[in-house]
PDB file of C-alpha atoms in Angstrom:
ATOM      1  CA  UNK A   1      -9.285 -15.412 -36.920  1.00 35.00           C
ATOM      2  CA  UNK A   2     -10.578 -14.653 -33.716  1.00 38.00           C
ATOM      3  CA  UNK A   3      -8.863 -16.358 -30.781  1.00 43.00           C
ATOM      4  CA  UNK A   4     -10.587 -15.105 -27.959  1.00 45.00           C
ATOM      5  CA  UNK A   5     -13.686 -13.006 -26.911  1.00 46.00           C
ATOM      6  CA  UNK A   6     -12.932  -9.369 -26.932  1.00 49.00           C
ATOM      7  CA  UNK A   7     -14.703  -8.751 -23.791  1.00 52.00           C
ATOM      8  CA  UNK A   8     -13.151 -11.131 -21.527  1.00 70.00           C
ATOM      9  CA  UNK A   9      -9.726 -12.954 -21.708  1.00 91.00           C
ATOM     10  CA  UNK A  10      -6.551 -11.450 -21.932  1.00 94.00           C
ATOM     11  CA  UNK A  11      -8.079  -8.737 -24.655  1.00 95.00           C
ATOM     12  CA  UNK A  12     -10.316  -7.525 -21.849  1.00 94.00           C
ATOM     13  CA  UNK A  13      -8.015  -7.400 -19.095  1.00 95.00           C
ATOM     14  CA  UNK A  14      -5.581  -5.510 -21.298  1.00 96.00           C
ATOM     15  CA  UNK A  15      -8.087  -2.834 -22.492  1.00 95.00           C
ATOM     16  CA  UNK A  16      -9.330  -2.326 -18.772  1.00 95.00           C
ATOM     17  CA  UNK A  17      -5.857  -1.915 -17.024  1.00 96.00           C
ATOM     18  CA  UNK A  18      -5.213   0.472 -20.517  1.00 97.00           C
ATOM     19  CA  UNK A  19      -8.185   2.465 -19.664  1.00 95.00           C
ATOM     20  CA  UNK A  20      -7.216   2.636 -15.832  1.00 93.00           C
ATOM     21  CA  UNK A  21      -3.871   3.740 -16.303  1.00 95.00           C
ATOM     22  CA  UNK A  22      -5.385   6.254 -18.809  1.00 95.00           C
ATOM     23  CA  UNK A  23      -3.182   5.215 -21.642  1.00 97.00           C
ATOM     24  CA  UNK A  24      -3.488   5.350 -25.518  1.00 97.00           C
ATOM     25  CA  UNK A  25      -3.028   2.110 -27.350  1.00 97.00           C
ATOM     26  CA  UNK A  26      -0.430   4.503 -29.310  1.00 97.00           C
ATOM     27  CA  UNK A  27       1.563   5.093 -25.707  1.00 97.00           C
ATOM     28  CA  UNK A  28       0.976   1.880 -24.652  1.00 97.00           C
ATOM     29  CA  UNK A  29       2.291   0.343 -28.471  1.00 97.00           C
ATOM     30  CA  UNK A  30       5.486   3.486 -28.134  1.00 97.00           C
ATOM     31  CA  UNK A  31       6.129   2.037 -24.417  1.00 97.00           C
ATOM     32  CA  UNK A  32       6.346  -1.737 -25.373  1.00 96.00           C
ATOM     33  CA  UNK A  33       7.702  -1.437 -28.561  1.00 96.00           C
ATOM     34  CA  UNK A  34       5.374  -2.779 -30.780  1.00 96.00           C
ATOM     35  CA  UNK A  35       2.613  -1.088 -32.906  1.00 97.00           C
ATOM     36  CA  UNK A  36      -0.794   0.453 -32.140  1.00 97.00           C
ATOM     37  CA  UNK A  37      -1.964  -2.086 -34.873  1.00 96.00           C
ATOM     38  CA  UNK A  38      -0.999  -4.929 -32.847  1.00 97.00           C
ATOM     39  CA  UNK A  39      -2.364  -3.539 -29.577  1.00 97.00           C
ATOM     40  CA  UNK A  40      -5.432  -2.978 -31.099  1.00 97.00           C
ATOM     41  CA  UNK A  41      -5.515  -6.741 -32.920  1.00 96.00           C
ATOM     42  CA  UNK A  42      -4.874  -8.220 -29.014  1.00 96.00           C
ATOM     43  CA  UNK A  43      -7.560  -5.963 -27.338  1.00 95.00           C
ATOM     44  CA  UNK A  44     -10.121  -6.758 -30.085  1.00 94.00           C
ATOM     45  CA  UNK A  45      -9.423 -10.414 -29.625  1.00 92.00           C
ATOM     46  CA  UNK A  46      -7.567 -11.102 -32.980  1.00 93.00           C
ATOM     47  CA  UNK A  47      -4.328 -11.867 -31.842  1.00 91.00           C
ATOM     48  CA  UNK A  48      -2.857 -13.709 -28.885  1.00 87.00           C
ATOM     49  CA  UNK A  49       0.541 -12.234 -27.855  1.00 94.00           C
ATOM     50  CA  UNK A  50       3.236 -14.458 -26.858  1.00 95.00           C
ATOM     51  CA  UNK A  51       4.767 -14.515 -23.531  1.00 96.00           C
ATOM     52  CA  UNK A  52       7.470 -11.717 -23.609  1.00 96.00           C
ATOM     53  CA  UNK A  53       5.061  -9.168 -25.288  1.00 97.00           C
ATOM     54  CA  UNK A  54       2.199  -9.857 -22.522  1.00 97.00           C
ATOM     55  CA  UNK A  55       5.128  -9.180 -19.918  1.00 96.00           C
ATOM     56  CA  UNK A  56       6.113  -6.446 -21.942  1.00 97.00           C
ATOM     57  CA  UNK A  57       2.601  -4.862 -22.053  1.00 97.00           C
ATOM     58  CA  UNK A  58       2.180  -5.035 -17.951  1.00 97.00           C
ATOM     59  CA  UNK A  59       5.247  -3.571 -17.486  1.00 96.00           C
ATOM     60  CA  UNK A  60       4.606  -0.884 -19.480  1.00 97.00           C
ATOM     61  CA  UNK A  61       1.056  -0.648 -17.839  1.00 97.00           C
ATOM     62  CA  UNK A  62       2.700  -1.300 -14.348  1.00 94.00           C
ATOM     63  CA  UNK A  63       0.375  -3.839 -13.648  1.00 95.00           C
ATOM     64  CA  UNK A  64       1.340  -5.497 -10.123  1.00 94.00           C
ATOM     65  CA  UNK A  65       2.857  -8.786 -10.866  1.00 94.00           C
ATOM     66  CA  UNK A  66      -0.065 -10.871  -9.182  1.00 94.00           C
ATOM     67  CA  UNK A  67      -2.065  -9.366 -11.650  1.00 95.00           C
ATOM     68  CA  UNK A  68       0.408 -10.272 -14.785  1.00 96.00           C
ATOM     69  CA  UNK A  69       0.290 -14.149 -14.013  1.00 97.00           C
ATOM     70  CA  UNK A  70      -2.986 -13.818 -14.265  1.00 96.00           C
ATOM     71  CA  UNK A  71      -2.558 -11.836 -17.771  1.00 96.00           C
ATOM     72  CA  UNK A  72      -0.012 -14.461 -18.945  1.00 96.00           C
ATOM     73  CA  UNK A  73      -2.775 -17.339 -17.583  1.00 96.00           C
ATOM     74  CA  UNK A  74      -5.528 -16.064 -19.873  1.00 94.00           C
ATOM     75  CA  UNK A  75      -3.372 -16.451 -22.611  1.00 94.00           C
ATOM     76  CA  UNK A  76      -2.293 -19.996 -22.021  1.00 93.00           C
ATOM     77  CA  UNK A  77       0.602 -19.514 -20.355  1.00 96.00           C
ATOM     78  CA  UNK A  78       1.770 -20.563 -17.283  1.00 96.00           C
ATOM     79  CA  UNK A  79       2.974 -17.941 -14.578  1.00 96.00           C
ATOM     80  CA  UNK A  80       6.319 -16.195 -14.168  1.00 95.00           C
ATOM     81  CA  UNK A  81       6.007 -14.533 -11.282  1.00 95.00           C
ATOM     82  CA  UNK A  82       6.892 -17.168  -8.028  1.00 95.00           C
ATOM     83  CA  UNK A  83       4.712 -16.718  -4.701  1.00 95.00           C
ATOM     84  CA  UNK A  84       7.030 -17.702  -1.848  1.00 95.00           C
ATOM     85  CA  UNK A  85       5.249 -17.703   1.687  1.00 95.00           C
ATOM     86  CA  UNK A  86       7.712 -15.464   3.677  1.00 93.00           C
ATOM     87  CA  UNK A  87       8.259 -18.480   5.706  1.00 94.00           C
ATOM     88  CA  UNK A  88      10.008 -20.101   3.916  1.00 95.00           C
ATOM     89  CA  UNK A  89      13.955 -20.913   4.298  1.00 95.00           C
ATOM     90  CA  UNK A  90      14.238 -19.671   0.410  1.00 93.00           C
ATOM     91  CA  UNK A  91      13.396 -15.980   1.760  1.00 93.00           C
ATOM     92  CA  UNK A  92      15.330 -16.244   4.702  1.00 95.00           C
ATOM     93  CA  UNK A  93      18.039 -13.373   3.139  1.00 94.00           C
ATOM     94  CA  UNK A  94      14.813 -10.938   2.621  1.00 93.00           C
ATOM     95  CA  UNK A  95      13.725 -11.563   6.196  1.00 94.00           C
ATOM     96  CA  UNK A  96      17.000 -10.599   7.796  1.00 95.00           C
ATOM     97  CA  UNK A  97      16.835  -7.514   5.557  1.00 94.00           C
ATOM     98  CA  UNK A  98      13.400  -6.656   6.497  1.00 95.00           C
ATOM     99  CA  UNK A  99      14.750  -6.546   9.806  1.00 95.00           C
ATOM    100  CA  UNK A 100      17.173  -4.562   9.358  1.00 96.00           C
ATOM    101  CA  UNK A 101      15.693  -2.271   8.050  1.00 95.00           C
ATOM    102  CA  UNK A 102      13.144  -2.387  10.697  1.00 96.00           C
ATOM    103  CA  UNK A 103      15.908  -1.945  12.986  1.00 97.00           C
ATOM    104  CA  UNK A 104      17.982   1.210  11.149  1.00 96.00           C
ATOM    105  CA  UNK A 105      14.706   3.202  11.829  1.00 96.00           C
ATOM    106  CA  UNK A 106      14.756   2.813  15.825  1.00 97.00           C
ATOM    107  CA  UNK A 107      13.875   4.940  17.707  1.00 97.00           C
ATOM    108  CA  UNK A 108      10.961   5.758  15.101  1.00 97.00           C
ATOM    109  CA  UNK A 109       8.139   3.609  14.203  1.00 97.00           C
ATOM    110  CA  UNK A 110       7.833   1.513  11.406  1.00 98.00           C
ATOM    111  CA  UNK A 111       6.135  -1.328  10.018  1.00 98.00           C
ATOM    112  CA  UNK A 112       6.115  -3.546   7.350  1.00 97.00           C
ATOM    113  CA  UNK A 113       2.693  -4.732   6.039  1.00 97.00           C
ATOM    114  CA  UNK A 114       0.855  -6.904   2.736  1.00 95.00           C
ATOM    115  CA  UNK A 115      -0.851  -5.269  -0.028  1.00 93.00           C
ATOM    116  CA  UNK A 116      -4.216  -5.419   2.433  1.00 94.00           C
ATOM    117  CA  UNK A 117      -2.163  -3.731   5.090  1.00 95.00           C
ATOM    118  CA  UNK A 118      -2.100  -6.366   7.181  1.00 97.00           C
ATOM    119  CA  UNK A 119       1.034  -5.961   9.823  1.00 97.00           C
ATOM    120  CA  UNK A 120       4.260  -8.134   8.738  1.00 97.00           C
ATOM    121  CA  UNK A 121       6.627  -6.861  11.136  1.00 97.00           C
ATOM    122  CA  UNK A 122       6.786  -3.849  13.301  1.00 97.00           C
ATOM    123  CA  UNK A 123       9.712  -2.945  15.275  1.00 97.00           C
ATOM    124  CA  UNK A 124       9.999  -1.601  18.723  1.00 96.00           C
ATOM    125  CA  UNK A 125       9.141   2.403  18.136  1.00 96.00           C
ATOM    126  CA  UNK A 126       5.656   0.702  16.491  1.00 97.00           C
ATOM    127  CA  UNK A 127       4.851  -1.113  19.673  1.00 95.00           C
ATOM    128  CA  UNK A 128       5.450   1.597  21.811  1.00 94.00           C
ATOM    129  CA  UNK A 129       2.756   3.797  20.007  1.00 94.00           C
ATOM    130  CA  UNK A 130       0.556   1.333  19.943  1.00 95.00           C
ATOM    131  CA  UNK A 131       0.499   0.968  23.502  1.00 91.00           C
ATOM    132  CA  UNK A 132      -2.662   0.582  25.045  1.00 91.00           C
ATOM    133  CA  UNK A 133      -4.656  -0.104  21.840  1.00 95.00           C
ATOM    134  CA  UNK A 134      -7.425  -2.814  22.628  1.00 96.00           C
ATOM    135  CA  UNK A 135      -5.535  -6.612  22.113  1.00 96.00           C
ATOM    136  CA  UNK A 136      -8.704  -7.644  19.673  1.00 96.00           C
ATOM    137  CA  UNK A 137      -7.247  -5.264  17.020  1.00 97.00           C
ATOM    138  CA  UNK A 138      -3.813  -6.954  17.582  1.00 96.00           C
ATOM    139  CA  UNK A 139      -4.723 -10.382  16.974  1.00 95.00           C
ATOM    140  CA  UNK A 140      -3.714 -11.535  13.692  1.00 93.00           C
ATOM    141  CA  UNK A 141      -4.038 -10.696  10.892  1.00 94.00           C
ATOM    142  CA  UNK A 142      -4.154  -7.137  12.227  1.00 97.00           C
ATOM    143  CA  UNK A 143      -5.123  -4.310   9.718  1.00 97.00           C
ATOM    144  CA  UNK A 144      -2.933  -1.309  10.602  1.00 97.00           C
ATOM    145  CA  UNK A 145      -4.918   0.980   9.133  1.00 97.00           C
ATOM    146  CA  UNK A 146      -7.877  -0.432  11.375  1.00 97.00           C
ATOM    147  CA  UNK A 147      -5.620  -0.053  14.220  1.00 97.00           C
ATOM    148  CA  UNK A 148      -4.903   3.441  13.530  1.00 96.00           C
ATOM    149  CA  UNK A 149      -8.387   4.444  13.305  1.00 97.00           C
ATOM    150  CA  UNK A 150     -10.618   2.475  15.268  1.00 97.00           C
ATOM    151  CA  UNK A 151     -12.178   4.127  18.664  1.00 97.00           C
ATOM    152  CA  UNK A 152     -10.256   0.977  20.606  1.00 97.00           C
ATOM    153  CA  UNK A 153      -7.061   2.045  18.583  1.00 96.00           C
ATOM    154  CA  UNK A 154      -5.304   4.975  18.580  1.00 96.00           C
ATOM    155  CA  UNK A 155      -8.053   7.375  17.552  1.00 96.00           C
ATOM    156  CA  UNK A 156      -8.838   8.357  20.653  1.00 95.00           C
ATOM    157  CA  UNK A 157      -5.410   9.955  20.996  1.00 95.00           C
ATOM    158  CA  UNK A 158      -4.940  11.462  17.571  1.00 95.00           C
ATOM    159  CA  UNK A 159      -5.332  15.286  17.706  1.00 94.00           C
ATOM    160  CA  UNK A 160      -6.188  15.672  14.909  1.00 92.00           C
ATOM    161  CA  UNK A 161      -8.057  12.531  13.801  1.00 94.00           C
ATOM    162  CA  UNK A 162     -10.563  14.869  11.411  1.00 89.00           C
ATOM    163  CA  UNK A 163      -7.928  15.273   8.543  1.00 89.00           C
ATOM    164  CA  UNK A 164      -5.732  12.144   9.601  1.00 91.00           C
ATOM    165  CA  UNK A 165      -8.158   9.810   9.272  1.00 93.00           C
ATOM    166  CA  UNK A 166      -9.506  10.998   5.648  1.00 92.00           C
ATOM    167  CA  UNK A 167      -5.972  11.014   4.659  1.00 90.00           C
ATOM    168  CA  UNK A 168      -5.275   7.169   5.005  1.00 93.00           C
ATOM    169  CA  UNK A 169      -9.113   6.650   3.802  1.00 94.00           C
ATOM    170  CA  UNK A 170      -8.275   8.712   0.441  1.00 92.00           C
ATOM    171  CA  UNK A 171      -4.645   6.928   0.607  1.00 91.00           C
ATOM    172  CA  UNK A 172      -6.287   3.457   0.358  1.00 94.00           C
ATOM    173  CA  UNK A 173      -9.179   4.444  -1.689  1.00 92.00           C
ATOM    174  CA  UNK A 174      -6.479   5.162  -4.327  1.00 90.00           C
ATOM    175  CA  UNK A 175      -4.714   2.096  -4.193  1.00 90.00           C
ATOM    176  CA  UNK A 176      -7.792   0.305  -4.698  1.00 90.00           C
ATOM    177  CA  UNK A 177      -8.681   1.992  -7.670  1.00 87.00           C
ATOM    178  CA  UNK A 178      -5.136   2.171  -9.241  1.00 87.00           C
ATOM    179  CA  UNK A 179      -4.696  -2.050  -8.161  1.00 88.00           C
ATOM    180  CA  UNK A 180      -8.687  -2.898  -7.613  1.00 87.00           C
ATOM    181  CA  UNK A 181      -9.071  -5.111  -4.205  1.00 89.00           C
ATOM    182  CA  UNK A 182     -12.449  -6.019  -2.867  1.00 91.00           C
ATOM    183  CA  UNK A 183     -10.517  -6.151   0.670  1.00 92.00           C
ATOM    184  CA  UNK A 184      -9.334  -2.793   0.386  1.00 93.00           C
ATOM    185  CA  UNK A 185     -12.526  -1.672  -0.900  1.00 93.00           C
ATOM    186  CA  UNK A 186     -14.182  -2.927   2.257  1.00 95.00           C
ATOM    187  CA  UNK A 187     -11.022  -1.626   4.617  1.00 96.00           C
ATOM    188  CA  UNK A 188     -12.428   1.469   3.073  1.00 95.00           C
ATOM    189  CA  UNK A 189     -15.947   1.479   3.672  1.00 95.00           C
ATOM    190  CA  UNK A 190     -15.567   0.241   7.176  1.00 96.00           C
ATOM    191  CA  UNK A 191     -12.786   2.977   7.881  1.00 96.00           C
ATOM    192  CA  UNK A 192     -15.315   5.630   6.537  1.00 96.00           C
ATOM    193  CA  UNK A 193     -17.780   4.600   8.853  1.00 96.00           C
ATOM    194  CA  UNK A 194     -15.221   4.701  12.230  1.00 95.00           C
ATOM    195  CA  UNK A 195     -14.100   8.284  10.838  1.00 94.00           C
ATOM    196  CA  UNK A 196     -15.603  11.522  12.104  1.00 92.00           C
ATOM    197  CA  UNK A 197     -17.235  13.799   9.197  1.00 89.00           C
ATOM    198  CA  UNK A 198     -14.666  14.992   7.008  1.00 83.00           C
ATOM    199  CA  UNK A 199     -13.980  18.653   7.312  1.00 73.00           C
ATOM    200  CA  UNK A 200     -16.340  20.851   5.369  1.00 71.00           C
ATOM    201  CA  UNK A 201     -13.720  23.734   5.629  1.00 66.00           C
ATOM    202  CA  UNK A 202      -9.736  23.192   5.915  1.00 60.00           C
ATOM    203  CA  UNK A 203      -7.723  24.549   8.586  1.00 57.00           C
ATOM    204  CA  UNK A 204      -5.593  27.486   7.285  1.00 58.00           C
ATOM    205  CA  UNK A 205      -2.974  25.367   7.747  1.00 57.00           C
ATOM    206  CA  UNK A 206      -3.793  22.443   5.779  1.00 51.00           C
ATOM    207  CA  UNK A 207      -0.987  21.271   3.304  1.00 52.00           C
ATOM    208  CA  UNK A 208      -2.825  18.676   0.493  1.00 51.00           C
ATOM    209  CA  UNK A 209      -1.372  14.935   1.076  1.00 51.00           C
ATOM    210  CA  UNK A 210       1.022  16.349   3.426  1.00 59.00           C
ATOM    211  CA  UNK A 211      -0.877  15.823   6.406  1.00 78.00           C
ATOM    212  CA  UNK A 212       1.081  15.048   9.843  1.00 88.00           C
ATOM    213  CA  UNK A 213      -0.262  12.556  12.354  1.00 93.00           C
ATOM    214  CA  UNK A 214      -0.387  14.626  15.637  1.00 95.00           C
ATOM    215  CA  UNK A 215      -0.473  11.624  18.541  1.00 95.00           C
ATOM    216  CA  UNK A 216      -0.912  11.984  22.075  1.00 93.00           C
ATOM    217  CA  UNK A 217       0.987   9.093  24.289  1.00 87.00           C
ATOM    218  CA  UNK A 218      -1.198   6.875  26.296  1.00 74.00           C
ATOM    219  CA  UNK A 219       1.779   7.006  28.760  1.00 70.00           C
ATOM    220  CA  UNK A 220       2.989   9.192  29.930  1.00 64.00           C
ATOM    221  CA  UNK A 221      -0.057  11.288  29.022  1.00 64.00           C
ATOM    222  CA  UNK A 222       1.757  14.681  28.605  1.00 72.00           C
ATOM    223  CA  UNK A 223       3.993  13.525  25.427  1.00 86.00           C
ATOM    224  CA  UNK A 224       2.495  14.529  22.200  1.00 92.00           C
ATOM    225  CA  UNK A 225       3.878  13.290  19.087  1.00 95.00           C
ATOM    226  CA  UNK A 226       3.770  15.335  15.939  1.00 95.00           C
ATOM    227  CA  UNK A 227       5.011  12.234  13.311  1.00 95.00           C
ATOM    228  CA  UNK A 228       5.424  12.116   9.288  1.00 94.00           C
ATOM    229  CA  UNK A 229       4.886   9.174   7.482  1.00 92.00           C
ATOM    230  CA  UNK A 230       6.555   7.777   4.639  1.00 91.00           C
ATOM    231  CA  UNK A 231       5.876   4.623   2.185  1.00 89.00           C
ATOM    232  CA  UNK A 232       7.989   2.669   0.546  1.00 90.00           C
ATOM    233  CA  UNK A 233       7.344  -0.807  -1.726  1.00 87.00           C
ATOM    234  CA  UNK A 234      10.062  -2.746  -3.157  1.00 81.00           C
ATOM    235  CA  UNK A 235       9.882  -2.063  -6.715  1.00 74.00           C
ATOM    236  CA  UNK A 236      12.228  -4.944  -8.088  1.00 77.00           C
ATOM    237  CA  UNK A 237      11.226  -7.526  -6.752  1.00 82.00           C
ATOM    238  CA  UNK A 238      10.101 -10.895  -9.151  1.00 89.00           C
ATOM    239  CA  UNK A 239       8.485 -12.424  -6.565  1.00 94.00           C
ATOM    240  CA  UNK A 240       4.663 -11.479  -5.560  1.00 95.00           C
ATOM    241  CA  UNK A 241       4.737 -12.034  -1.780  1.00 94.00           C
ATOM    242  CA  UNK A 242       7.977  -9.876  -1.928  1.00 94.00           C
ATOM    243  CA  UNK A 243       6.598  -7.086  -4.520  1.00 93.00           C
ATOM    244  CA  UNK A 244       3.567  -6.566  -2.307  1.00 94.00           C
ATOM    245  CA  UNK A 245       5.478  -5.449   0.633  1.00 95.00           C
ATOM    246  CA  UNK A 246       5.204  -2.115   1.765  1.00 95.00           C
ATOM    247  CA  UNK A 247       7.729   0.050   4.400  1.00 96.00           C
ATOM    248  CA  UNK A 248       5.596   2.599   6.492  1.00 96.00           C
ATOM    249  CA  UNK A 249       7.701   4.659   8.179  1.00 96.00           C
ATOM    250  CA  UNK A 250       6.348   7.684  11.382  1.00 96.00           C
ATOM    251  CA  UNK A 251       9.662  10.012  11.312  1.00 95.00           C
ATOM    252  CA  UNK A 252       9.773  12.562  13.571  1.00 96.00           C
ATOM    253  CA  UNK A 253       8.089  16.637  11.921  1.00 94.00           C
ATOM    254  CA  UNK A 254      10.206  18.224  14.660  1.00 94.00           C
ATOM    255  CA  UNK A 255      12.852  17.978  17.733  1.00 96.00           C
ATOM    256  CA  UNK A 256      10.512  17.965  20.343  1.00 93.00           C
ATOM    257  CA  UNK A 257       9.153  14.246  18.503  1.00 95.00           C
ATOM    258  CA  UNK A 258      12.783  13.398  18.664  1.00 96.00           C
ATOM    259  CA  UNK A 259      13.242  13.600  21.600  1.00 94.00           C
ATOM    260  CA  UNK A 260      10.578  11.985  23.224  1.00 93.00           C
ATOM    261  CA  UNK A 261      11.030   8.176  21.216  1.00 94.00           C
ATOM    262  CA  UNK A 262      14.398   8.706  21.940  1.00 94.00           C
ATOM    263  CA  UNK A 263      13.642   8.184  25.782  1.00 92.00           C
ATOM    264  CA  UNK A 264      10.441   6.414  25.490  1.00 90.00           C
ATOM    265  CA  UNK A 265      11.809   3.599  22.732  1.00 90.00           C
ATOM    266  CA  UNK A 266      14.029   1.345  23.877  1.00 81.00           C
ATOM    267  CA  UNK A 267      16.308  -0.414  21.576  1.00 69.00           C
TER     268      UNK A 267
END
């Protein structure tokens, strides 16, 4: 009997995040532990799962847990996934942790922002860079990446702004293909048009994804920061607002970087 159209539902949500992750129904069957038989069944529309093996399915899929309540609400069921505002006294533990963590990278730069990348938290190393950048890009919610690359931002004094800036536009263009968001779609398009023409030929020294962000200080104007970035997400966590989270760290690429947040941060 059918149970539900094959193009829409659960059956078509399954078969699309399948075909995005670029995986059989026989991997995606050896993965969950079922058979290709009954993948098949649930992405013709055949056969409604029940609530472990849809959880069982996104896992195997990695399907961002936003995205599985939804799953498990086209099927009927109801959501098991929680969505705490960070607010509240339930995440207080997490928010002293965030901090904390915030914290153990002084003097560096980091930040903590939302699946958009809208800023969380920052600590102080963050503020200091930031110094100078027009206050309408700091009122809330404020986009880091906009901040980063916007000609009232820090653009202005990033050396090498050509490749930098195509990095974190290819950076969010794949997250919005791997997790599909119409905002980051749209941070995209609006960061491509604030970008200068990406390079037609690389510099000799031009490493792939490994691409440094080479800052000059607003103050004083002789620093120069040569910073490399790292991003981390908090992979265990059950609860959405939590999952979404993302660490962005600027570590120093050499002594001289150091150095210089070493006097300039103060913590």
């Amino acid at each position: 009997m059918i149970t539900e159209s094959a193009s829409g539902g659960l059956a078509g949500a399954l078969r699309e995040w399948r075909t995005r992750r670029r995986v059989s129904q026989l991997e995606l069957a050896v993965r969950a532990g079922t058979t290709q038989r009954h993948v098949s069944f649930i992405e013709s529309g055949r056969s409604v799962p029940g609530r472990s093996m849809i959880i069982r399915l996104a896992e195997s899929l990695e399907v961002p847990i936003r995205e599985r309540n939804e799953l498990l609400l086209a099927a009927g069921f109801a959501p098991a996934y929680p969505q705490t505002d960070l607010d509240d006294p339930q995440l207080a533990a997490v928010r002293t942790a965030l901090d904390r963590v915030l914290h153990g990278h002084l003097p560096y730069p980091a930040v903590i922002v939302d699946r958009h990348g809208d800023l969380v938290s920052a600590n102080a190393g963050f503020q200091v860079i930031i110094r100078g950048v027009d206050p309408h890009l700091l009122a809330p919610p404020v986009s880091v990446p906009r901040v980063l690359l916007h000609p009232q931002g820090l653009a202005p004094r990033i050396l090498n702004l050509d490749e930098w800036a195509w990095h974190i536009i290819e950076r969010i263009h794949a997250e919005s293909t791997r997790n599909p968001s119409d905002r980051l779609q749209l941070l995209a398009a609006e960061l491509v048009g604030l970008a200068p023409p990406r390079p037609r030929k690389l510099p000799p020294h031009h490493l792939g994804f490994a691409v440094p962000l080479h800052l000059r200080m607003s103050e004083p104007e002789n620093r120069e920061l040569r910073l490399i970035t790292t991003l981390t997400h908090f992979g265990t966590a059950t609860d959405v607002t939590i999952a979404e989270l993302r660490l962005e760290a600027f570590l120093p690429a050499d002594e001289t970087t150091s150095t210089a947040l070493t006097e300039l941060v103060t913590w």
